[in-house]
Structure formats: C-alpha cells, structure tokens
CSV table of C-alpha atoms and ligand atoms in Angstrom, one decimal:
chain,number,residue,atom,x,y,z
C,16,UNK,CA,-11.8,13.7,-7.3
C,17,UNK,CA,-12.1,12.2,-4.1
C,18,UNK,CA,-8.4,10.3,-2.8
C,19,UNK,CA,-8.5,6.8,-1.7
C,20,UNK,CA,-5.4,8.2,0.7
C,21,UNK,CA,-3.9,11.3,1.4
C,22,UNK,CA,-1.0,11.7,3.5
C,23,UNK,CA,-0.2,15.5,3.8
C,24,UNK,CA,2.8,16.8,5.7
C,25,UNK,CA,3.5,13.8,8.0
C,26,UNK,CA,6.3,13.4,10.1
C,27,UNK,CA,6.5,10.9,12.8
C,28,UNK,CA,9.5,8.3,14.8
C,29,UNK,CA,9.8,6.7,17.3
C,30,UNK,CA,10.6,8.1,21.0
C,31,UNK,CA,12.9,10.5,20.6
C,32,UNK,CA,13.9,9.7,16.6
C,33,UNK,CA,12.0,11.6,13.9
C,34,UNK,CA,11.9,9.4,11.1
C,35,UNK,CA,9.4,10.5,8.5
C,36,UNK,CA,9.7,14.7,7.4
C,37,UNK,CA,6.7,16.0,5.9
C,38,UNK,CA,5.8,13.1,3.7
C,39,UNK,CA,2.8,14.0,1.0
C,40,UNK,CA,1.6,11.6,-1.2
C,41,UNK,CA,-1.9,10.3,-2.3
C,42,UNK,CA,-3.3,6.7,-4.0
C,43,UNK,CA,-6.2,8.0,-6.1
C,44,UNK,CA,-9.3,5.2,-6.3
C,45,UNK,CA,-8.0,2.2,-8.1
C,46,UNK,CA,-4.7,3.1,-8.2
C,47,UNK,CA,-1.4,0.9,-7.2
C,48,UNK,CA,1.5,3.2,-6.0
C,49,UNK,CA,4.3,2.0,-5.2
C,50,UNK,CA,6.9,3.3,-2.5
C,51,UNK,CA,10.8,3.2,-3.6
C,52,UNK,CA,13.8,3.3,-1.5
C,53,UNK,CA,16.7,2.0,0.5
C,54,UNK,CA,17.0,0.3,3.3
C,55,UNK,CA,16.1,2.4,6.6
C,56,UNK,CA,14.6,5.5,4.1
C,57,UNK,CA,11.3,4.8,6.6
C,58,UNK,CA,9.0,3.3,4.1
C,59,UNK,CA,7.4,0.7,6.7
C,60,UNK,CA,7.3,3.5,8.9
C,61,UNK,CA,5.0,5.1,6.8
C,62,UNK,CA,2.8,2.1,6.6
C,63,UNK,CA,2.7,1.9,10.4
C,64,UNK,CA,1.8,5.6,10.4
C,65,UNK,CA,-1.1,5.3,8.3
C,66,UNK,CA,-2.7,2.0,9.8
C,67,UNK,CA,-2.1,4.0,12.9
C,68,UNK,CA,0.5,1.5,14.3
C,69,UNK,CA,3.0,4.6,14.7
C,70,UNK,CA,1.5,8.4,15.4
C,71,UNK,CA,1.5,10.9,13.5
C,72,UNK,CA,3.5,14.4,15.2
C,73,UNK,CA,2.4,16.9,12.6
C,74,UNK,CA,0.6,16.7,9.7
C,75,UNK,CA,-2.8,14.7,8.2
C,76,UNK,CA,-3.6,11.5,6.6
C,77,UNK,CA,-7.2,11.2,5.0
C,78,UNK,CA,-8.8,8.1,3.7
C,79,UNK,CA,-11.6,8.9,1.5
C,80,UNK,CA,-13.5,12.0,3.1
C,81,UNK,CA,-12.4,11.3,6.2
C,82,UNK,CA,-9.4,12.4,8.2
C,83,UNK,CA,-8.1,9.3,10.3
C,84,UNK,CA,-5.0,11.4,11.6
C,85,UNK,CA,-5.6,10.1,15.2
C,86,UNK,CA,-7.8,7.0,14.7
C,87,UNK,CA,-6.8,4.0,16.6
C,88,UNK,CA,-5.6,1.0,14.4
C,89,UNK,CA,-8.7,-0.6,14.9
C,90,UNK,CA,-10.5,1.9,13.8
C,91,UNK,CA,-8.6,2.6,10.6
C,92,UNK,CA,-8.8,-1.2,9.8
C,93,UNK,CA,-12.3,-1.1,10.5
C,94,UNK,CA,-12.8,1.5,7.3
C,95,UNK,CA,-11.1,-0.7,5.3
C,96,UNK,CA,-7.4,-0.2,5.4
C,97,UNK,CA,-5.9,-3.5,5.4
C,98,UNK,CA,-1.9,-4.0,6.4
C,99,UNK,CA,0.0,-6.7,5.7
C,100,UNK,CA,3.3,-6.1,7.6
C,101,UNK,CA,6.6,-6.7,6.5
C,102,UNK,CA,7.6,-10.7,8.1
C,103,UNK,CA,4.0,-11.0,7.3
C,104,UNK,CA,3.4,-12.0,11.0
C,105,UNK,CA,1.3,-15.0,10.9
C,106,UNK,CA,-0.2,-17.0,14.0
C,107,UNK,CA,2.7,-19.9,12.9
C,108,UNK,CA,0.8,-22.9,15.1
C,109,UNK,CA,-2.4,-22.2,13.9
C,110,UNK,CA,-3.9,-23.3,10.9
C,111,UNK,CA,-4.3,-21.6,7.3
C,112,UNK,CA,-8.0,-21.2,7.7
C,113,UNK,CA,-7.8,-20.2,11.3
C,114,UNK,CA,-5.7,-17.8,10.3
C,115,UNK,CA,-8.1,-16.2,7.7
C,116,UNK,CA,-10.9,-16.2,10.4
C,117,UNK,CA,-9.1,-14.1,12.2
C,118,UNK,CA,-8.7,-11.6,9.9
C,119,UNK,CA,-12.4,-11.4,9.8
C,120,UNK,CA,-12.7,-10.4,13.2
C,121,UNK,CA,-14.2,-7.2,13.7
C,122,UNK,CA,-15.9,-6.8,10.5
C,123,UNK,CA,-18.9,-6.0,11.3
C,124,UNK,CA,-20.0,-6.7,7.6
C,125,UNK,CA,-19.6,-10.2,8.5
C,126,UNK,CA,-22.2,-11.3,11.1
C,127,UNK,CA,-22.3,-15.0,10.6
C,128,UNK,CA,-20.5,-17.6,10.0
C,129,UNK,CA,-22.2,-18.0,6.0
C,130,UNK,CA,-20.9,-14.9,5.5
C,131,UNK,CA,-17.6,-15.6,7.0
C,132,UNK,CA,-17.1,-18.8,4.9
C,133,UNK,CA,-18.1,-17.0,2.1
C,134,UNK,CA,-15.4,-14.7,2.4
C,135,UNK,CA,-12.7,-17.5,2.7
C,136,UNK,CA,-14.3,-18.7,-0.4
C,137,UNK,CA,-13.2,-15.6,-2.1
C,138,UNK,CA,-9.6,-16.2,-0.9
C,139,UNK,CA,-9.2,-19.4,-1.9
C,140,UNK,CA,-10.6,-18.3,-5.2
C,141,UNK,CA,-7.5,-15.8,-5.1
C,142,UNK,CA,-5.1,-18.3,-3.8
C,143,UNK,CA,-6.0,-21.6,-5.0
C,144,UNK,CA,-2.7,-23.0,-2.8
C,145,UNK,CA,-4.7,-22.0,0.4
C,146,UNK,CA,-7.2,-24.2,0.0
C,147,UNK,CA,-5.6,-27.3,-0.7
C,148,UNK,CA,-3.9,-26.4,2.5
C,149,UNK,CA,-6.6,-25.3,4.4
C,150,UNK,CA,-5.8,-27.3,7.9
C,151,UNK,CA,-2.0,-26.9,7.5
C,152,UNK,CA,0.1,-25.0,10.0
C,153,UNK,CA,0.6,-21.5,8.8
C,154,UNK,CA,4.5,-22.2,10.4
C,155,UNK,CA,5.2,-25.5,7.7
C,156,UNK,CA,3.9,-23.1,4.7
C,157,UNK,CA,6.8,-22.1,2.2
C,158,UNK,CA,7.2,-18.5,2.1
C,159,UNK,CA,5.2,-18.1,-0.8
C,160,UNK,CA,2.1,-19.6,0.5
C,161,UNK,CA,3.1,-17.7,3.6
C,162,UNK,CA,2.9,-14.6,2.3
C,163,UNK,CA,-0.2,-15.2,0.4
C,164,UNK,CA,-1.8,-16.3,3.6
C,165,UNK,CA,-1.0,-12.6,5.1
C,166,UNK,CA,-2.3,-11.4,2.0
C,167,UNK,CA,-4.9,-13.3,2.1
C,168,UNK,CA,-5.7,-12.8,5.6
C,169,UNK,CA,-5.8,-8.7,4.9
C,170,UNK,CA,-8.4,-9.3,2.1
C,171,UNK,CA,-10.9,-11.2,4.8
C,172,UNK,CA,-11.7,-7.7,6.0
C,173,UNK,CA,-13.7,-5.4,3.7
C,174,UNK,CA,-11.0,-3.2,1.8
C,175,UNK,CA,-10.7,-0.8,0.5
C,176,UNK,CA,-6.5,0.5,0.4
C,177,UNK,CA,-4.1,-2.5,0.6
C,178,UNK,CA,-0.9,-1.5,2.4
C,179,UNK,CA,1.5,-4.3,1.2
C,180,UNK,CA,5.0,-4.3,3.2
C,181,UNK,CA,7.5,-5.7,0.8
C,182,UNK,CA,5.5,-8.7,-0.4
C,183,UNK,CA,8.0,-10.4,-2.8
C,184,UNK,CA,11.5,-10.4,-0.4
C,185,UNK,CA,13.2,-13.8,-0.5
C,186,UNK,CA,10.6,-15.4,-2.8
C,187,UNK,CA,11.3,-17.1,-6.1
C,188,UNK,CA,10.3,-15.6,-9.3
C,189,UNK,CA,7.6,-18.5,-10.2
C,190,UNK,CA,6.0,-17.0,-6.7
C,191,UNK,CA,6.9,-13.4,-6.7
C,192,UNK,CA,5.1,-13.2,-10.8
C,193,UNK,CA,1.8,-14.8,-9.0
C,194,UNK,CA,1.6,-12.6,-6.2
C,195,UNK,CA,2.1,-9.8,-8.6
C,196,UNK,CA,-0.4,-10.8,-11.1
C,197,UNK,CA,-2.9,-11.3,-8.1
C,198,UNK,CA,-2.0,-7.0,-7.1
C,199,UNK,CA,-3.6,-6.1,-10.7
C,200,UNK,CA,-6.5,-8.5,-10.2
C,201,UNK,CA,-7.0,-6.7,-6.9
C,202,UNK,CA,-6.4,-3.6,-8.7
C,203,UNK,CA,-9.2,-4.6,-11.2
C,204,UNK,CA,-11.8,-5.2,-8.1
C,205,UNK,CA,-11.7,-2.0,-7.0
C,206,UNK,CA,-8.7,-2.2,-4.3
C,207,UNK,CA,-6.3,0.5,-4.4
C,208,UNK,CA,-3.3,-0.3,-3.4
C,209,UNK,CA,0.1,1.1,-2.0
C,210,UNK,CA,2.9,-1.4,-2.2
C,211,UNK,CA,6.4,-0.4,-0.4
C,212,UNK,CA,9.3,-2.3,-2.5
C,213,UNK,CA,13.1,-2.5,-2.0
C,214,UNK,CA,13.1,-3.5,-5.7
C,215,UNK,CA,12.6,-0.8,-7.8
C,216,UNK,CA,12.1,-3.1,-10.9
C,217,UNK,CA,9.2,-5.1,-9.4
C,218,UNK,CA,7.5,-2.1,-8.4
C,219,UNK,CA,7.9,-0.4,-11.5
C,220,UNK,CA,6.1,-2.9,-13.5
C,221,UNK,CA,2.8,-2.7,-12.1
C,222,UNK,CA,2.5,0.4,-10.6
C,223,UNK,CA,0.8,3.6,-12.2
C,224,UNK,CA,2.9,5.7,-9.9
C,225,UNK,CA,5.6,6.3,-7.6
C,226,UNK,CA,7.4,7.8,-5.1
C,227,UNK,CA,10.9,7.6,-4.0
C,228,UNK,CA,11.8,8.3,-0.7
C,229,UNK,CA,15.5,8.6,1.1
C,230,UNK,CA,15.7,9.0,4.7
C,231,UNK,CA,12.7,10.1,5.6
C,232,UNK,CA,11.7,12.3,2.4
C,233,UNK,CA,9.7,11.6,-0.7
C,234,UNK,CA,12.7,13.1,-3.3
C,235,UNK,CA,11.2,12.4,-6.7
C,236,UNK,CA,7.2,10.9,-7.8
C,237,UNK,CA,6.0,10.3,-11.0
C,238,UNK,CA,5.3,7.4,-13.0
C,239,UNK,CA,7.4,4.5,-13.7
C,240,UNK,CA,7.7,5.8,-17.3
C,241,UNK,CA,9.0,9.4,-15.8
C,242,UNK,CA,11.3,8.0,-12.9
C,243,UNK,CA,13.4,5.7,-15.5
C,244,UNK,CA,14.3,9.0,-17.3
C,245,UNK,CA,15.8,10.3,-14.1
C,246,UNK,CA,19.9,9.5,-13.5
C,247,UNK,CA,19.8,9.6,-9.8
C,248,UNK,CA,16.8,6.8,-10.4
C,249,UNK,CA,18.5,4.7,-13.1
C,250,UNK,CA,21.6,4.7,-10.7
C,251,UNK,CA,20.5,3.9,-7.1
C,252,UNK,CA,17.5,1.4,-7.9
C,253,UNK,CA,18.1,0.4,-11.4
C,254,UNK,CA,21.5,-0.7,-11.9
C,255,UNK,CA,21.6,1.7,-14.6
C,256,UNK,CA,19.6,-0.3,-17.3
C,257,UNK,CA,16.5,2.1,-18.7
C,258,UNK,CA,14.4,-0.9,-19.8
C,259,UNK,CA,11.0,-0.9,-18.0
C,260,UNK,CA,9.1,-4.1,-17.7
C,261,UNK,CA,5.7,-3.9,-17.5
C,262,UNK,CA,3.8,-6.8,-15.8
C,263,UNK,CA,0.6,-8.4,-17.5
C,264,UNK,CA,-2.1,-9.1,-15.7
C,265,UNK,CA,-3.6,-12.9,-16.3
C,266,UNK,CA,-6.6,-14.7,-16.0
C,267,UNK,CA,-6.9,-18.5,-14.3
M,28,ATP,P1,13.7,-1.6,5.2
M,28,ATP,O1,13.5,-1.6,3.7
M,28,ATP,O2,15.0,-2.0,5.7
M,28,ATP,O3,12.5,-2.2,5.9
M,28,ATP,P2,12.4,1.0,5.6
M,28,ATP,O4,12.6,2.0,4.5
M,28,ATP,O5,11.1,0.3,5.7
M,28,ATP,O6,13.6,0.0,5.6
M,28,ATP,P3,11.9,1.7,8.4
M,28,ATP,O7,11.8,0.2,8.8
M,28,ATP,O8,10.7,2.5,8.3
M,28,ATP,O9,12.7,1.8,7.0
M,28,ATP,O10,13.0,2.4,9.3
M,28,ATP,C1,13.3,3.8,9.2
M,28,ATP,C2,14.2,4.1,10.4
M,28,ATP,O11,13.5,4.0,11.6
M,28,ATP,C3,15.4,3.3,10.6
M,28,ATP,O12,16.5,4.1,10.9
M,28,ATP,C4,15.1,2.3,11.7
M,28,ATP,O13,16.3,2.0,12.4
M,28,ATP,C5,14.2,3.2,12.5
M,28,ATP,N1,13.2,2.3,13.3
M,28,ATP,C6,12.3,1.4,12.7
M,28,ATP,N2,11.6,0.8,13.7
M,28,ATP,C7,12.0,1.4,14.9
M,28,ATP,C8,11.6,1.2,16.2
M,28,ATP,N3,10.6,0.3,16.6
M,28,ATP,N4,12.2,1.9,17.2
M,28,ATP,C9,13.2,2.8,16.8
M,28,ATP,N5,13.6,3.0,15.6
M,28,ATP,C10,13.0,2.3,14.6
C-alpha cells in the first residue's frame, strides 16, 4: 500500500550541526503516529525537515507517490502537508478569523471567498470556541483556544498529513482531552496524522504507532501496546507504570 509519508534515511542540522541520523519512518493513510522523546532528541527538527523548513543532507522523504525531498515549503504545504509549529506561531494582533484566512492562502482549491467561508465554517464546526471568538485578538486567547487557532489554521488548507508540534504543552487537562478527541475526529476524516509529544502517556493513547527517538535516532517503534512492554520505555517516558490509557473518541 501506498504511504501517506515516508521518510527514508534522513539526516539533516543546522549549519555545521548534524542533528537527525538516518531517520526512517512512515504514517500509512489514516494513521496517527506519534513521535517520542526527550528534550533536544530533534523531533521538531524532523517536522521542519519534512515541511521543508530545514533540508534534507542525505536521504528521501515521499508523500504519497511523490518524493518532496527538495520541495520548497510552499510547495509541500501546497500538497497538503499542513504544520503546526511548536509556540504555535500565531499573527498575535490580528484577529481569530483573520488568522484562519490566512491559512487559506495559496490553496488554490479555494478560489473565492464562498469557498473560503465555507472552509472557516468547517473550523468552527471543529472548534466551536473559535467562533464565539471570531473578531478577538489571537494574542488575548488562552492557550487552549490558542492552540486550536494554529490547529485550526493548518486545517484551512486542504490536508492531507497533519504535522502537530507538541500540541498539549502547558495546557490543562479539560483542554489537552478536547484537542485530543478532535486528533481522532481528524483521524476519522481521512487526515493522517504525525504528532511529536514530550509526553509519552498522551501520545500513547491515541496513537496506532510509534517511534522513539534519542538524539537524533529513531531507537525503538511499534505500537503503544509493544513499547509499554519495553524497560528502557517504561523507564524514561513512563515513570515506570505499564498501564496504557487509551483515549475515546467522542461525538458533540
Ligand atoms: P524539544 O522537545 O525540546 O522541542 P526536540 O526533540 O524537538 O526537543 P529539536 O528542537 O529538534 O529537539 O532540537 C534538536 C537539536 O537541534 C538540539 O540540540 C537543538 O539545540 C538543535 N537546534 C534546534 N534548532 C536549532 C537551530 N535553529 N540552530 C541550531 N541548532 C538548533
């Protein structure tokens, strides 16, 4: 079968410093994978390296049947792989829906402004919260609704992978079990996604697979089911407990 994503033998840094070495992985169609590891082990390096924000030195990444190895980031967003960065990076003074518009620029799936509007419909079907603030500053948003905007934002462009940069940091667990639950509803659209995740736990219960990665390396992959079995697992990223949690999807 055809991969939403394949990354096969990537390395890439910055300037001088190599940071990823020979990363494989793939995210079959419908699929949410999640990426494990610690702090600096170069897992929103990866994301940059496949929306194209950091280059590749060796290796290739494919989306679909085609190889975007040396694509500019416009490009890749174009065929529908959609990043929302780690900060979430937001235009702060400008407001929730102007945000959204922007992330329809470029889409050349959305000629006019019906269509547009349409789309922010969607969103706001998604994320309820946006619409009641609609003309707010993204900048007076609580980080929730912040990173639901970004979120939000991504899914303005047609998509196809999601590349999701720590989306529950700092949140409180009221917001961080929505914007989970809203991953498996994009899940059941259609959108594969790969999520990057300091907390193993939270990754664990909604992913069908993973991988773990320390300093630079993918070291283990399998499912969540398989990589609780493992000590080193258990140990680094699970304080030890085997119990995995899985999240259920709900309905509004
Ligand atoms: P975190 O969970 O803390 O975000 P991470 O796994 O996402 O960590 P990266 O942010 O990818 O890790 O960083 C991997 C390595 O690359 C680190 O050593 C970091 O210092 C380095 N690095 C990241 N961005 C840059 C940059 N713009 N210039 C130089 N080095 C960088």
């Amino acid at each position: 079968m055809v991969s939403m994503l394949d990354v096969s033998g990537v390395s890439a840094g910055y300037g001088r410093i190599g940071v990823l070495k020979e990363i494989t992985l793939r995210v079959g169609p419908g699929e949410i994978v999640a990426i494990v590891g610690a702090n600096g082990a170069g897992k929103s390096t990866l994301l940059k390296t496949i929306s194209g924000l950091v280059r590749a030195r060796r290796g290739m990444i494919r989306v679909e049947d085609q190889e975007i190895t040396h694509w500019a980031p416009e490009k890749i967003v174009r065929s529908g792989v959609r990043h929302v960065p780690e900060g979430r990076q937001l235009f702060g003074p400008l407001s929730v829906l102007d945000n959204l518009l922007l992330g329809a620029y470029g889409d050349s799936t959305l000629a006019n402004r019906k269509a547009v509007m349409a789309r922010v419909e969607q969103v706001y079907e998604i994320f309820p919260i946006l619409r009641q603030r609609n003309a707010q500053r993204a900048n007076t948003l609580s980080g929730g609704e912040q990173q639901m905007l970004a979120i939000g934002r991504a899914l303005m462009g047609t998509t196809k992978l999601l590349l999701l940069d720590e989306p529950t940091t700092g949140l409180a667990p009221l917001i961080v079990r929505e914007i989970l639950n809203v991953i498996l509803r994009l899940r059941r659209q259609g959108i594969s996604i790969l999520l990057v995740e300091q907390n193993a736990r939270l990754a664990f219960s909604v992913a069908t697979r993973a991988y773990v990665m320390e300093t630079g390396r993918v070291v283990l992959a399998g499912t969540p089911e398989q990589l609780i079995l493992e000590d080193t697992v258990r140990k680094a990223y699970l304080g030890n407990s085997p119990k995995l949690i899985r999240t259920e999807v709900t309905q509004r």
